[in-house]
C-alpha cells in the first residue's frame, strides 16, 4: 500500500473532528426541536408542545427517570464522573451503594434508602431507557429471620423481564451490597420457603430461557443473601406450600422465577466476574454455577482434565420447525471458528463468507439471528469475504471450496452436498463479554504471518523470504520488520510504526505459498506448514490410515497432479431431492446441513466404491457422516481432510496441494511412484488406543458394579429406617451412611488408568494429527480444532412499520370509502358522512365538532372555517364508557376543500387512505391535513400516528464510500474528511471510521 508515513496520529485533527461532530449533532437537534416546538405552538395538534423530553446522557436520564425516588438528591454528576473510569456495571454497583448511603444520611429510612439505591443501579444497567427500574421492582421490604434478625426482601414484578437476565441478576447483587453496607442480616430461608420456589418452578407455564433443576434452586435460594420475592403474577395456586412465611399469597410469582432462572442461573458467569473483582463475600455459590458445564462429567477423578472441548447443546432448545440447524457442537461440517473482527461486526455479531450464506439455501442473510453454542447465545450474521466459504460436492464428483459469489452462481445447479459450512468469525471480545474461556484457534494465515514476521531478524532472513515466496518488494513498507520492532519503543513514532508492521503482516497474510516454499520456510524457522497446505488431520480417524496409505501407494504423479486410479470405481452422485434443503439426521448426532443428498441412495448402491477396500470392523467404527459407504475409502478421506479434487473416469485427480497429504503420511515420491516409508508408528498407536480403551472399559465396569452395590445398600438402609418411623432427613442419612460404608478400593492400576484416559482424550482431540506430527519431519498445527454448533434463530428484515391495513389518515370513514377506504370515494356521493367520533366543543363559537380545530364555516358558502381551538365536550356518565364516540355527521367534502386551499394545493391526492373507525378511548380524529400530507409523500402512519421504519440492528465500525453509495462530497460535508490512516478522503475505496451516532441504512 502506498502513502505510508505521510501522517501519523493527528490528535488535534481527530479532537476537533469529534468536537465538530458533537456540536453538529447538538445544533441540528436544537434546530429540529425548535422547529417542532414552533409547529406545536400553532395549536393545530392535540398537544401544544413536543412530548419527548431531552436528556443529555445516561446520568441525566437516570436522574430524571427516578426523580420521585431521589428526594431531590442530585446524582447525575457522580454517575458521569464514575463512567469515565469504570464500566457501566461497576458504576451501577458503586453508585447504587453511594445513593443508598446518602439517602440514609438524609432520611434515616433504611427501606427508602435501599429502594432508591436499587432503582438507580437498575436504571444505570438498563441505560435508563426502560421502565424496569420503576415497574420491575415492586417494593423492598425488611423482614425477619427465624432468629429475629432483619433481612432484605426485594419484590420483582413482570416488567423486570425487559431488563434482561444480566440486569436482573445484577439487581440482586446490588441489593445484597447495599444490605451488607447497611448492616442487615443475611436471609436464612426456612425449608418451606425453599420448597415453595421449587413448587412454583414446577407450576410455571410461560416460556423461560432456562428452568433450573430442583438441586440448583436449592443452592440458589439457600445461598442467596437477600430474598428474591415478588407479587403473584399467575392464576395457578401452589398446593404443597401455599402458605409460607414471608410470601404473600399462594399463587405463582413470575418475577421470582425470572430472576432466579434467567438471571442468577444463566448469567452466573457475568456475576462471577464482578463478585471476584469486587471481592463480594457470600457469593461463592455463583462461582459454582458459572463453572457448571466447564468440568467434565467425571469431575471427581481429580487429576484428569480432558483437553477435549466441552460441547454445549443448549442452543438447540426451543427450536422451531422449519428453521434449519447448521451444525452440531464440534461436529465436522459445521462452522469452523475463526477469531477476528470484520468491519461490519462487533458484539453479538459474527462474520461469514457470503457464499456460506447462499449455500445455506439463503436461510441466512445479512442480519439474520443465529443461535450459537458459544461464546454467547446468539449473534447477527454479517458478510466477510476474507474467510473460507463452504466446501461442496458437485454432481460430477468434483470437491471444491467456493469463496467467490461468482463461482457459486456458476456451479450452484451442480451442487449435490455441502460438506463443510466454511468459517464463522467471532471476536475475542465476544468471549470476554460473556466471561467464557477461549477455545483453541485453528492455524490461520494471520497466525502464520505473525510467526514469519517475528522470525525475520536480519537481511539474510529477509532475502531468504524473498527468494522463497512471491513476496513483492514494492508491496511492503521500505522499513524492515526488525527496524520497526526496534522503533516501537519510540513514543512519537509508535502509530506510524504500528501501521507499517500491519502492512507487513497484511502482505504476508495474503501470500500464496506453494509446497516447496512452505517446506523451505517451515524448515528454516521451525514454524508450522502454511494453512493452505494443512489438511484437517484432526478430523480423520487413525484407524483408516493403514488402508489409506496402501491406497495412496498406488497413486501416480502426472504433470504435477496426483492420480489415484480406480478410487471412485462405481461411484454415483448422491441423488437430488427436489425440495427445500433437508437436514439429515444420522446416528452419532451428526446433523450438519447436507443438501440434496438422498439417504435412500445409500442402501441401493453397490457395497464397495473404489477398488480400495477397508476392514469391515473399521467401517463400523466410523461415523456414518464420514460417507465411506457412499464415496469409498479414498474420496471420503479426502473430503474429510478438505482436499480439493475431481474425477477422471474412475480415477481421482488432485490438481494441487496433494504434497502435504503425502508428506503428512510420510510417503515419498521416487520416479513418480509413491513409496511407503514405514507404518510402524501407526500400528503402535492403534495398539495403544486399543489397550487404553480396554483399561477404561474395565474401570467403567468396576464402577458400575460398585455403584449397584451402593445403591442396594442405600435402599436397604432407607427401607429399614422408614419402617422404624424415622423422619425424611434421618432416613436419607441412614441411606448415605450405608452407601458410604462400602469402600471404593480404587482402580486396579491408577497410573495405567490415568494414562489410558489421557491417551484416549488426546486421540479424541487430535486423531490423525498426532501420528502426522510423529512421522512427518515438518511441524503441523490443528486446522480445525473447534466448530461452533449453530442454528437459525429468527429472520430479520427491515421495513416500514405499518398497520396491516395501510393508512395515511387516522380519520374514520366507516364504509363510505369502499374497500380501499379512500377519502375521495367517501365524499364522491353525498359530501357528508356519518361516523363515530368523540365530541369536542369550540372555544370560539361554542359549537360541537370532533376536530381539534373547529371545522364549522363562519359563512356557509365561503370556504373558511371558524378554526377555534376545541376542548373535549362534557357528557354525563362519560367516564363510565369504554369509548367516547357518538354518531356524528361530518361535512367531509367541505372540510377537504378548506384544507386543500390552506395547504396551497391545486388538487388533493387521489388516493388518501383513511381508517374504518378509531379504536382509541376518546375517538378524536387526527387533523385531516396530516393524512393529506402523508399521502402526498407516500408515507403511511402506524396506529399511534407515528411514521416508523424498523431497521436491522447490526454493528458496523468502518466502511468504504463505495459500499454505501454516498458521494465523497457528501461524506466530507458530514465530517468524514480523512480515512483511518489520516489521509484526506479522495477515493471511494478508502476505509473510514463511522462516527459513533451515525448509521448506514
Ligand atoms: Zn368554532
PDB file of N, CA and C and ligand atoms in Angstrom, residues 842 844-847 854 856 866-868, ligand 1:
ATOM      1  N   UNK A 842     -66.085  23.937  20.530  1.00  0.00           N
ATOM      2  CA  UNK A 842     -65.245  25.051  20.079  1.00  0.00           C
ATOM      3  C   UNK A 842     -65.244  26.161  21.123  1.00  0.00           C
ATOM      4  N   UNK A 844     -64.405  29.152  20.537  1.00  0.00           N
ATOM      5  CA  UNK A 844     -64.729  30.428  19.901  1.00  0.00           C
ATOM      6  C   UNK A 844     -66.227  30.545  19.623  1.00  0.00           C
ATOM      7  N   UNK A 845     -66.811  29.517  18.928  1.00  0.00           N
ATOM      8  CA  UNK A 845     -68.224  29.633  18.546  1.00  0.00           C
ATOM      9  C   UNK A 845     -69.138  28.729  19.357  1.00  0.00           C
ATOM     10  N   UNK A 846     -68.548  27.978  20.272  1.00  0.00           N
ATOM     11  CA  UNK A 846     -69.331  27.121  21.173  1.00  0.00           C
ATOM     12  C   UNK A 846     -70.013  25.947  20.497  1.00  0.00           C
ATOM     13  N   UNK A 847     -69.827  25.792  19.189  1.00  0.00           N
ATOM     14  CA  UNK A 847     -70.468  24.652  18.541  1.00  0.00           C
ATOM     15  C   UNK A 847     -69.640  23.389  18.756  1.00  0.00           C
ATOM     16  N   UNK A 854     -61.985  23.860  15.224  1.00  0.00           N
ATOM     17  CA  UNK A 854     -63.388  23.884  14.811  1.00  0.00           C
ATOM     18  C   UNK A 854     -63.519  23.940  13.285  1.00  0.00           C
ATOM     19  N   UNK A 856     -66.463  24.299  11.621  1.00  0.00           N
ATOM     20  CA  UNK A 856     -67.678  24.975  11.135  1.00  0.00           C
ATOM     21  C   UNK A 856     -67.327  26.236  10.378  1.00  0.00           C
ATOM     22  N   UNK A 866     -64.235  28.355  11.085  1.00  0.00           N
ATOM     23  CA  UNK A 866     -64.139  29.114  12.335  1.00  0.00           C
ATOM     24  C   UNK A 866     -62.711  28.938  12.877  1.00  0.00           C
ATOM     25  N   UNK A 867     -62.239  27.660  12.923  1.00  0.00           N
ATOM     26  CA  UNK A 867     -60.838  27.416  13.292  1.00  0.00           C
ATOM     27  C   UNK A 867     -60.517  27.578  14.760  1.00  0.00           C
ATOM     28  N   UNK A 868     -61.542  27.738  15.587  1.00  0.00           N
ATOM     29  CA  UNK A 868     -61.272  27.891  17.025  1.00  0.00           C
ATOM     30  C   UNK A 868     -60.721  26.613  17.633  1.00  0.00           C
TER      31      UNK A 868
HETATM   32 ZN1  LIG B   1     -65.936  27.326  16.112  1.00  0.00          ZN
END
